[in-house]
């Protein structure tokens, strides 16, 4: 058997999370691992974790989350330059990124996406300023506003990434597995405790991608509410580890890492 495993939101710089990496072990020499973002904030932590995983699995595939894009230290690149530096670091490790050709896992193309968010997931007839104001009043504000927004035009980058991704994924003729840190389907945000959080949770422009691009499965994270939800016949796997208070009592009982595809030898 060869299995395509998936995780996200390892947050290895949070006390207690690094030890969980011991659980990420292949069951066969042909197993792959998808890492759907939020490994850590600092470049050295992100790349050393991916290096560790790349030594264990036949192939590791990574998509960035918002935490990878944080500008947190004077010695770190910021904004787009930080993403470019991480892609270069991944290439040195043999880890695939959204900038590489889509690899073939037993006939299925593995597609790491990086589509970011554009604040479009807000109540209709509400301007972005109004939505931000309302979120602020309710005390809902992601750290992204401090650690990403000052360094890059997030909406402009998101729209560029959408165009880049559609151009590439639209050319695929085989079935695929899509991986993105942010959920592709707005309906998946119903699990959020505070609806204002949706502002930072993706874009309305990826709605329907799984069906349109013949995905066998979608892998995502970000919400820290792991589980599988099926939309239009396609399973969407939320594969986050999250923070210790979120996983401590539940990790043993759940299927983590998540086995997204399994194939027999010769398949
Ligand atoms: Fe996260």
PDB file of C-alpha atoms and ligand atoms in Angstrom:
ATOM      1  CA  UNK A   1       0.000   0.000   0.000  1.00  0.00           C
ATOM      2  CA  UNK A   2       0.978   3.601  -0.538  1.00  0.00           C
ATOM      3  CA  UNK A   3      -0.888   6.281   1.350  1.00  0.00           C
ATOM      4  CA  UNK A   4      -1.260   9.998   0.762  1.00  0.00           C
ATOM      5  CA  UNK A   5      -1.364  11.422   4.276  1.00  0.00           C
ATOM      6  CA  UNK A   6      -2.280  14.989   5.160  1.00  0.00           C
ATOM      7  CA  UNK A   7      -1.709  17.376   8.076  1.00  0.00           C
ATOM      8  CA  UNK A   8      -1.816  21.111   8.666  1.00  0.00           C
ATOM      9  CA  UNK A   9      -1.437  23.696  11.402  1.00  0.00           C
ATOM     10  CA  UNK A  10       1.443  21.936  13.142  1.00  0.00           C
ATOM     11  CA  UNK A  11       2.371  25.234  14.853  1.00  0.00           C
ATOM     12  CA  UNK A  12       5.656  23.730  16.010  1.00  0.00           C
ATOM     13  CA  UNK A  13       6.759  26.891  17.839  1.00  0.00           C
ATOM     14  CA  UNK A  14       3.900  26.425  20.325  1.00  0.00           C
ATOM     15  CA  UNK A  15       4.986  24.557  23.468  1.00  0.00           C
ATOM     16  CA  UNK A  16       3.850  20.951  23.333  1.00  0.00           C
ATOM     17  CA  UNK A  17       3.308  20.732  19.589  1.00  0.00           C
ATOM     18  CA  UNK A  18       6.791  19.730  18.509  1.00  0.00           C
ATOM     19  CA  UNK A  19       6.539  16.395  20.336  1.00  0.00           C
ATOM     20  CA  UNK A  20       3.549  15.499  18.170  1.00  0.00           C
ATOM     21  CA  UNK A  21       5.834  15.361  15.137  1.00  0.00           C
ATOM     22  CA  UNK A  22       6.924  11.899  16.361  1.00  0.00           C
ATOM     23  CA  UNK A  23       3.490  10.669  15.327  1.00  0.00           C
ATOM     24  CA  UNK A  24       4.142  11.558  11.709  1.00  0.00           C
ATOM     25  CA  UNK A  25       5.702   8.320  10.489  1.00  0.00           C
ATOM     26  CA  UNK A  26       5.079   6.619   7.155  1.00  0.00           C
ATOM     27  CA  UNK A  27       3.585   3.129   7.187  1.00  0.00           C
ATOM     28  CA  UNK A  28       5.221   2.225   3.896  1.00  0.00           C
ATOM     29  CA  UNK A  29       8.285   3.461   2.044  1.00  0.00           C
ATOM     30  CA  UNK A  30       5.999   4.857  -0.671  1.00  0.00           C
ATOM     31  CA  UNK A  31       3.879   7.094   1.556  1.00  0.00           C
ATOM     32  CA  UNK A  32       3.572  10.819   0.836  1.00  0.00           C
ATOM     33  CA  UNK A  33       2.708  13.637   3.232  1.00  0.00           C
ATOM     34  CA  UNK A  34       0.753  16.802   2.432  1.00  0.00           C
ATOM     35  CA  UNK A  35       1.425  19.738   4.764  1.00  0.00           C
ATOM     36  CA  UNK A  36      -1.325  22.344   4.330  1.00  0.00           C
ATOM     37  CA  UNK A  37       0.278  25.353   5.992  1.00  0.00           C
ATOM     38  CA  UNK A  38       0.849  26.909   9.405  1.00  0.00           C
ATOM     39  CA  UNK A  39       3.985  24.892  10.172  1.00  0.00           C
ATOM     40  CA  UNK A  40       5.419  27.886  12.095  1.00  0.00           C
ATOM     41  CA  UNK A  41       6.301  31.560  11.723  1.00  0.00           C
ATOM     42  CA  UNK A  42      10.089  31.653  11.526  1.00  0.00           C
ATOM     43  CA  UNK A  43      11.794  30.471   8.372  1.00  0.00           C
ATOM     44  CA  UNK A  44      14.256  28.263  10.278  1.00  0.00           C
ATOM     45  CA  UNK A  45      11.422  26.500  12.162  1.00  0.00           C
ATOM     46  CA  UNK A  46       9.391  26.001   8.984  1.00  0.00           C
ATOM     47  CA  UNK A  47      12.254  24.600   6.928  1.00  0.00           C
ATOM     48  CA  UNK A  48      13.761  22.439   9.688  1.00  0.00           C
ATOM     49  CA  UNK A  49      10.340  20.836  10.251  1.00  0.00           C
ATOM     50  CA  UNK A  50       9.833  20.213   6.536  1.00  0.00           C
ATOM     51  CA  UNK A  51      13.375  18.790   6.352  1.00  0.00           C
ATOM     52  CA  UNK A  52      12.582  16.346   9.163  1.00  0.00           C
ATOM     53  CA  UNK A  53       9.408  15.207   7.415  1.00  0.00           C
ATOM     54  CA  UNK A  54      11.127  15.014   4.025  1.00  0.00           C
ATOM     55  CA  UNK A  55      13.610  12.516   5.507  1.00  0.00           C
ATOM     56  CA  UNK A  56      10.715  10.265   6.557  1.00  0.00           C
ATOM     57  CA  UNK A  57       8.285  10.366   3.626  1.00  0.00           C
ATOM     58  CA  UNK A  58       8.857   9.518  -0.036  1.00  0.00           C
ATOM     59  CA  UNK A  59       7.493  12.930  -0.970  1.00  0.00           C
ATOM     60  CA  UNK A  60       6.413  15.947   1.062  1.00  0.00           C
ATOM     61  CA  UNK A  61       4.201  18.626  -0.522  1.00  0.00           C
ATOM     62  CA  UNK A  62       3.680  21.987   1.189  1.00  0.00           C
ATOM     63  CA  UNK A  63       1.305  24.936   0.825  1.00  0.00           C
ATOM     64  CA  UNK A  64       1.819  28.060   2.936  1.00  0.00           C
ATOM     65  CA  UNK A  65      -0.602  29.218   5.602  1.00  0.00           C
ATOM     66  CA  UNK A  66      -0.959  32.677   7.069  1.00  0.00           C
ATOM     67  CA  UNK A  67       1.575  31.944   9.829  1.00  0.00           C
ATOM     68  CA  UNK A  68       4.335  31.190   7.306  1.00  0.00           C
ATOM     69  CA  UNK A  69       3.731  34.670   5.874  1.00  0.00           C
ATOM     70  CA  UNK A  70       4.133  36.466   9.219  1.00  0.00           C
ATOM     71  CA  UNK A  71       6.976  38.959   9.396  1.00  0.00           C
ATOM     72  CA  UNK A  72       8.277  38.288  12.871  1.00  0.00           C
ATOM     73  CA  UNK A  73      12.004  38.948  13.017  1.00  0.00           C
ATOM     74  CA  UNK A  74      14.432  41.598  11.826  1.00  0.00           C
ATOM     75  CA  UNK A  75      16.486  38.979  10.014  1.00  0.00           C
ATOM     76  CA  UNK A  76      13.533  37.578   8.055  1.00  0.00           C
ATOM     77  CA  UNK A  77      12.377  38.488   4.584  1.00  0.00           C
ATOM     78  CA  UNK A  78       8.893  40.038   4.571  1.00  0.00           C
ATOM     79  CA  UNK A  79       5.779  39.728   2.409  1.00  0.00           C
ATOM     80  CA  UNK A  80       6.277  38.159  -1.000  1.00  0.00           C
ATOM     81  CA  UNK A  81      10.026  37.887  -0.465  1.00  0.00           C
ATOM     82  CA  UNK A  82       9.436  35.625   2.510  1.00  0.00           C
ATOM     83  CA  UNK A  83       7.261  33.302   0.419  1.00  0.00           C
ATOM     84  CA  UNK A  84       9.911  33.252  -2.323  1.00  0.00           C
ATOM     85  CA  UNK A  85      12.603  32.406   0.241  1.00  0.00           C
ATOM     86  CA  UNK A  86      10.511  29.541   1.600  1.00  0.00           C
ATOM     87  CA  UNK A  87       9.956  28.167  -1.906  1.00  0.00           C
ATOM     88  CA  UNK A  88      13.710  28.258  -2.503  1.00  0.00           C
ATOM     89  CA  UNK A  89      14.302  26.508   0.831  1.00  0.00           C
ATOM     90  CA  UNK A  90      11.763  23.811  -0.047  1.00  0.00           C
ATOM     91  CA  UNK A  91      13.454  23.197  -3.400  1.00  0.00           C
ATOM     92  CA  UNK A  92      16.719  22.500  -1.587  1.00  0.00           C
ATOM     93  CA  UNK A  93      14.887  19.931   0.537  1.00  0.00           C
ATOM     94  CA  UNK A  94      13.029  18.290  -2.362  1.00  0.00           C
ATOM     95  CA  UNK A  95       9.706  19.473  -0.895  1.00  0.00           C
ATOM     96  CA  UNK A  96       7.139  20.420  -3.553  1.00  0.00           C
ATOM     97  CA  UNK A  97       5.368  23.802  -3.403  1.00  0.00           C
ATOM     98  CA  UNK A  98       2.634  25.640  -5.363  1.00  0.00           C
ATOM     99  CA  UNK A  99       5.412  26.810  -7.706  1.00  0.00           C
ATOM    100  CA  UNK A 100       6.366  23.305  -8.886  1.00  0.00           C
ATOM    101  CA  UNK A 101       4.894  20.914 -11.479  1.00  0.00           C
ATOM    102  CA  UNK A 102       2.018  18.936  -9.971  1.00  0.00           C
ATOM    103  CA  UNK A 103       3.385  15.527  -8.993  1.00  0.00           C
ATOM    104  CA  UNK A 104       1.651  12.269  -9.818  1.00  0.00           C
ATOM    105  CA  UNK A 105       0.554  10.023  -6.952  1.00  0.00           C
ATOM    106  CA  UNK A 106      -0.512   6.786  -8.660  1.00  0.00           C
ATOM    107  CA  UNK A 107      -2.479   8.539 -11.409  1.00  0.00           C
ATOM    108  CA  UNK A 108      -3.743  11.417  -9.288  1.00  0.00           C
ATOM    109  CA  UNK A 109      -2.200  14.877  -9.593  1.00  0.00           C
ATOM    110  CA  UNK A 110      -1.343  16.415  -6.258  1.00  0.00           C
ATOM    111  CA  UNK A 111      -2.048  20.150  -6.462  1.00  0.00           C
ATOM    112  CA  UNK A 112      -0.706  22.415  -3.707  1.00  0.00           C
ATOM    113  CA  UNK A 113      -2.505  25.762  -3.923  1.00  0.00           C
ATOM    114  CA  UNK A 114      -1.761  29.117  -2.369  1.00  0.00           C
ATOM    115  CA  UNK A 115      -4.801  31.342  -2.814  1.00  0.00           C
ATOM    116  CA  UNK A 116      -4.684  33.458   0.380  1.00  0.00           C
ATOM    117  CA  UNK A 117      -7.825  35.509   1.141  1.00  0.00           C
ATOM    118  CA  UNK A 118      -9.385  38.737  -0.033  1.00  0.00           C
ATOM    119  CA  UNK A 119     -11.866  39.625   2.741  1.00  0.00           C
ATOM    120  CA  UNK A 120     -14.717  38.815   0.325  1.00  0.00           C
ATOM    121  CA  UNK A 121     -16.372  36.394   2.763  1.00  0.00           C
ATOM    122  CA  UNK A 122     -18.433  38.995   4.561  1.00  0.00           C
ATOM    123  CA  UNK A 123     -22.161  39.715   4.742  1.00  0.00           C
ATOM    124  CA  UNK A 124     -23.601  40.907   1.432  1.00  0.00           C
ATOM    125  CA  UNK A 125     -24.108  44.667   1.081  1.00  0.00           C
ATOM    126  CA  UNK A 126     -21.395  45.284   3.677  1.00  0.00           C
ATOM    127  CA  UNK A 127     -18.269  47.198   2.698  1.00  0.00           C
ATOM    128  CA  UNK A 128     -14.864  45.957   3.790  1.00  0.00           C
ATOM    129  CA  UNK A 129     -14.498  48.956   6.117  1.00  0.00           C
ATOM    130  CA  UNK A 130     -17.861  48.200   7.740  1.00  0.00           C
ATOM    131  CA  UNK A 131     -17.000  44.512   8.112  1.00  0.00           C
ATOM    132  CA  UNK A 132     -13.613  45.336   9.676  1.00  0.00           C
ATOM    133  CA  UNK A 133     -15.210  47.829  12.042  1.00  0.00           C
ATOM    134  CA  UNK A 134     -17.801  45.287  13.112  1.00  0.00           C
ATOM    135  CA  UNK A 135     -15.101  42.626  13.668  1.00  0.00           C
ATOM    136  CA  UNK A 136     -13.043  45.080  15.716  1.00  0.00           C
ATOM    137  CA  UNK A 137     -16.067  45.977  17.873  1.00  0.00           C
ATOM    138  CA  UNK A 138     -16.615  42.300  18.623  1.00  0.00           C
ATOM    139  CA  UNK A 139     -12.945  41.787  19.454  1.00  0.00           C
ATOM    140  CA  UNK A 140     -12.322  39.535  16.443  1.00  0.00           C
ATOM    141  CA  UNK A 141      -9.066  40.393  14.699  1.00  0.00           C
ATOM    142  CA  UNK A 142      -6.475  38.011  13.301  1.00  0.00           C
ATOM    143  CA  UNK A 143      -2.774  38.644  13.974  1.00  0.00           C
ATOM    144  CA  UNK A 144      -2.452  38.767  10.169  1.00  0.00           C
ATOM    145  CA  UNK A 145      -3.407  42.442  10.385  1.00  0.00           C
ATOM    146  CA  UNK A 146      -0.229  43.073  12.375  1.00  0.00           C
ATOM    147  CA  UNK A 147       2.174  40.601  10.815  1.00  0.00           C
ATOM    148  CA  UNK A 148       1.138  40.315   7.132  1.00  0.00           C
ATOM    149  CA  UNK A 149      -1.026  43.269   6.095  1.00  0.00           C
ATOM    150  CA  UNK A 150       1.621  45.994   6.713  1.00  0.00           C
ATOM    151  CA  UNK A 151       4.029  44.262   4.335  1.00  0.00           C
ATOM    152  CA  UNK A 152       1.921  43.280   1.317  1.00  0.00           C
ATOM    153  CA  UNK A 153      -1.363  44.087  -0.450  1.00  0.00           C
ATOM    154  CA  UNK A 154      -3.138  40.901   0.604  1.00  0.00           C
ATOM    155  CA  UNK A 155      -6.127  41.313  -1.707  1.00  0.00           C
ATOM    156  CA  UNK A 156      -3.986  42.057  -4.750  1.00  0.00           C
ATOM    157  CA  UNK A 157      -1.783  39.067  -3.990  1.00  0.00           C
ATOM    158  CA  UNK A 158      -4.836  36.834  -3.519  1.00  0.00           C
ATOM    159  CA  UNK A 159      -6.265  37.832  -6.909  1.00  0.00           C
ATOM    160  CA  UNK A 160      -2.923  37.211  -8.598  1.00  0.00           C
ATOM    161  CA  UNK A 161      -2.755  33.796  -6.954  1.00  0.00           C
ATOM    162  CA  UNK A 162      -6.282  32.953  -8.102  1.00  0.00           C
ATOM    163  CA  UNK A 163      -5.439  33.761 -11.692  1.00  0.00           C
ATOM    164  CA  UNK A 164      -2.137  31.817 -11.501  1.00  0.00           C
ATOM    165  CA  UNK A 165      -3.884  28.791  -9.975  1.00  0.00           C
ATOM    166  CA  UNK A 166      -6.823  28.711 -12.404  1.00  0.00           C
ATOM    167  CA  UNK A 167      -4.429  28.897 -15.355  1.00  0.00           C
ATOM    168  CA  UNK A 168      -2.493  25.905 -14.107  1.00  0.00           C
ATOM    169  CA  UNK A 169      -5.197  23.686 -12.599  1.00  0.00           C
ATOM    170  CA  UNK A 170      -7.507  24.312 -15.560  1.00  0.00           C
ATOM    171  CA  UNK A 171      -5.028  22.544 -17.831  1.00  0.00           C
ATOM    172  CA  UNK A 172      -5.067  19.264 -15.915  1.00  0.00           C
ATOM    173  CA  UNK A 173      -6.726  16.322 -17.628  1.00  0.00           C
ATOM    174  CA  UNK A 174      -6.314  13.797 -14.793  1.00  0.00           C
ATOM    175  CA  UNK A 175      -8.166  13.620 -11.489  1.00  0.00           C
ATOM    176  CA  UNK A 176      -6.491  15.572  -8.701  1.00  0.00           C
ATOM    177  CA  UNK A 177      -6.278  16.201  -5.000  1.00  0.00           C
ATOM    178  CA  UNK A 178      -6.369  19.921  -4.157  1.00  0.00           C
ATOM    179  CA  UNK A 179      -4.580  21.243  -1.089  1.00  0.00           C
ATOM    180  CA  UNK A 180      -4.902  24.784   0.246  1.00  0.00           C
ATOM    181  CA  UNK A 181      -4.440  26.238   3.706  1.00  0.00           C
ATOM    182  CA  UNK A 182      -7.706  28.180   3.527  1.00  0.00           C
ATOM    183  CA  UNK A 183     -10.936  26.264   2.802  1.00  0.00           C
ATOM    184  CA  UNK A 184     -12.057  26.453  -0.819  1.00  0.00           C
ATOM    185  CA  UNK A 185     -15.765  26.313   0.021  1.00  0.00           C
ATOM    186  CA  UNK A 186     -17.356  29.161   1.993  1.00  0.00           C
ATOM    187  CA  UNK A 187     -19.945  26.677   3.334  1.00  0.00           C
ATOM    188  CA  UNK A 188     -17.169  25.090   5.406  1.00  0.00           C
ATOM    189  CA  UNK A 189     -16.970  28.236   7.526  1.00  0.00           C
ATOM    190  CA  UNK A 190     -20.237  27.404   9.273  1.00  0.00           C
ATOM    191  CA  UNK A 191     -18.156  25.774  12.022  1.00  0.00           C
ATOM    192  CA  UNK A 192     -16.661  29.119  13.044  1.00  0.00           C
ATOM    193  CA  UNK A 193     -17.718  30.378  16.447  1.00  0.00           C
ATOM    194  CA  UNK A 194     -17.524  34.002  15.281  1.00  0.00           C
ATOM    195  CA  UNK A 195     -18.809  34.681  11.739  1.00  0.00           C
ATOM    196  CA  UNK A 196     -16.566  37.791  11.576  1.00  0.00           C
ATOM    197  CA  UNK A 197     -13.563  35.425  11.344  1.00  0.00           C
ATOM    198  CA  UNK A 198     -14.639  34.587   7.779  1.00  0.00           C
ATOM    199  CA  UNK A 199     -12.920  37.763   6.576  1.00  0.00           C
ATOM    200  CA  UNK A 200      -9.560  36.010   7.000  1.00  0.00           C
ATOM    201  CA  UNK A 201     -10.661  32.538   5.885  1.00  0.00           C
ATOM    202  CA  UNK A 202     -10.418  32.489   2.108  1.00  0.00           C
ATOM    203  CA  UNK A 203     -12.234  33.953  -0.852  1.00  0.00           C
ATOM    204  CA  UNK A 204     -15.617  33.470  -2.499  1.00  0.00           C
ATOM    205  CA  UNK A 205     -13.808  32.974  -5.816  1.00  0.00           C
ATOM    206  CA  UNK A 206     -12.738  29.383  -5.039  1.00  0.00           C
ATOM    207  CA  UNK A 207     -16.319  28.176  -4.560  1.00  0.00           C
ATOM    208  CA  UNK A 208     -16.965  25.144  -6.785  1.00  0.00           C
ATOM    209  CA  UNK A 209     -13.305  24.494  -7.654  1.00  0.00           C
ATOM    210  CA  UNK A 210     -13.346  20.916  -6.361  1.00  0.00           C
ATOM    211  CA  UNK A 211     -16.154  19.950  -8.721  1.00  0.00           C
ATOM    212  CA  UNK A 212     -14.893  22.035 -11.620  1.00  0.00           C
ATOM    213  CA  UNK A 213     -11.401  20.548 -11.505  1.00  0.00           C
ATOM    214  CA  UNK A 214     -12.528  16.953 -10.864  1.00  0.00           C
ATOM    215  CA  UNK A 215     -10.917  16.729  -7.445  1.00  0.00           C
ATOM    216  CA  UNK A 216     -11.118  13.372  -5.720  1.00  0.00           C
ATOM    217  CA  UNK A 217     -10.526  15.129  -2.422  1.00  0.00           C
ATOM    218  CA  UNK A 218      -9.638  18.533  -0.996  1.00  0.00           C
ATOM    219  CA  UNK A 219      -7.255  19.059   1.913  1.00  0.00           C
ATOM    220  CA  UNK A 220      -7.293  22.236   3.990  1.00  0.00           C
ATOM    221  CA  UNK A 221      -6.626  23.580   7.484  1.00  0.00           C
ATOM    222  CA  UNK A 222      -6.738  27.020   9.108  1.00  0.00           C
ATOM    223  CA  UNK A 223     -10.000  26.553  11.018  1.00  0.00           C
ATOM    224  CA  UNK A 224      -8.620  24.175  13.676  1.00  0.00           C
ATOM    225  CA  UNK A 225     -11.834  22.144  13.479  1.00  0.00           C
ATOM    226  CA  UNK A 226     -10.636  18.842  11.975  1.00  0.00           C
ATOM    227  CA  UNK A 227     -12.968  16.461  10.227  1.00  0.00           C
ATOM    228  CA  UNK A 228     -14.288  15.455   6.815  1.00  0.00           C
ATOM    229  CA  UNK A 229     -17.175  17.274   5.187  1.00  0.00           C
ATOM    230  CA  UNK A 230     -18.564  16.313   1.770  1.00  0.00           C
ATOM    231  CA  UNK A 231     -19.712  19.014  -0.637  1.00  0.00           C
ATOM    232  CA  UNK A 232     -21.086  18.152  -4.099  1.00  0.00           C
ATOM    233  CA  UNK A 233     -19.781  14.610  -3.652  1.00  0.00           C
ATOM    234  CA  UNK A 234     -16.190  15.662  -2.891  1.00  0.00           C
ATOM    235  CA  UNK A 235     -14.706  15.036   0.565  1.00  0.00           C
ATOM    236  CA  UNK A 236     -13.016  18.088   2.100  1.00  0.00           C
ATOM    237  CA  UNK A 237     -10.516  17.035   4.777  1.00  0.00           C
ATOM    238  CA  UNK A 238      -9.742  19.607   7.470  1.00  0.00           C
ATOM    239  CA  UNK A 239      -6.493  18.146   8.807  1.00  0.00           C
ATOM    240  CA  UNK A 240      -5.236  20.617  11.375  1.00  0.00           C
ATOM    241  CA  UNK A 241      -3.418  19.726  14.558  1.00  0.00           C
ATOM    242  CA  UNK A 242      -3.998  23.147  16.148  1.00  0.00           C
ATOM    243  CA  UNK A 243      -3.013  24.258  19.644  1.00  0.00           C
ATOM    244  CA  UNK A 244      -2.549  21.863  22.609  1.00  0.00           C
ATOM    245  CA  UNK A 245      -5.852  22.820  24.228  1.00  0.00           C
ATOM    246  CA  UNK A 246      -7.543  21.916  20.932  1.00  0.00           C
ATOM    247  CA  UNK A 247      -5.880  18.530  20.370  1.00  0.00           C
ATOM    248  CA  UNK A 248      -4.902  17.218  23.811  1.00  0.00           C
ATOM    249  CA  UNK A 249      -8.144  15.362  24.530  1.00  0.00           C
ATOM    250  CA  UNK A 250      -9.080  14.408  20.995  1.00  0.00           C
ATOM    251  CA  UNK A 251      -5.967  13.445  19.051  1.00  0.00           C
ATOM    252  CA  UNK A 252      -5.900   9.790  20.142  1.00  0.00           C
ATOM    253  CA  UNK A 253      -9.471   9.280  19.008  1.00  0.00           C
ATOM    254  CA  UNK A 254      -9.174  10.833  15.598  1.00  0.00           C
ATOM    255  CA  UNK A 255      -7.579   9.781  12.367  1.00  0.00           C
ATOM    256  CA  UNK A 256      -4.506  12.012  12.319  1.00  0.00           C
ATOM    257  CA  UNK A 257      -2.609  12.322  10.088  1.00  0.00           C
ATOM    258  CA  UNK A 258      -5.551  11.880   7.727  1.00  0.00           C
ATOM    259  CA  UNK A 259      -5.257   9.153   5.072  1.00  0.00           C
ATOM    260  CA  UNK A 260      -6.624  10.967   2.022  1.00  0.00           C
ATOM    261  CA  UNK A 261      -5.859   8.335  -0.654  1.00  0.00           C
ATOM    262  CA  UNK A 262      -4.702   4.749  -0.376  1.00  0.00           C
ATOM    263  CA  UNK A 263      -3.561   2.633  -3.312  1.00  0.00           C
ATOM    264  CA  UNK A 264      -2.320  -0.930  -3.598  1.00  0.00           C
ATOM    265  CA  UNK A 265       0.997  -1.713  -5.239  1.00  0.00           C
ATOM    266  CA  UNK A 266       0.721  -1.812  -9.006  1.00  0.00           C
ATOM    267  CA  UNK A 267      -2.241   0.544  -8.923  1.00  0.00           C
TER     268      UNK A 267
HETATM  269 FE1  LIG B   1      -3.381  27.547  12.272  1.00  0.00          FE
END
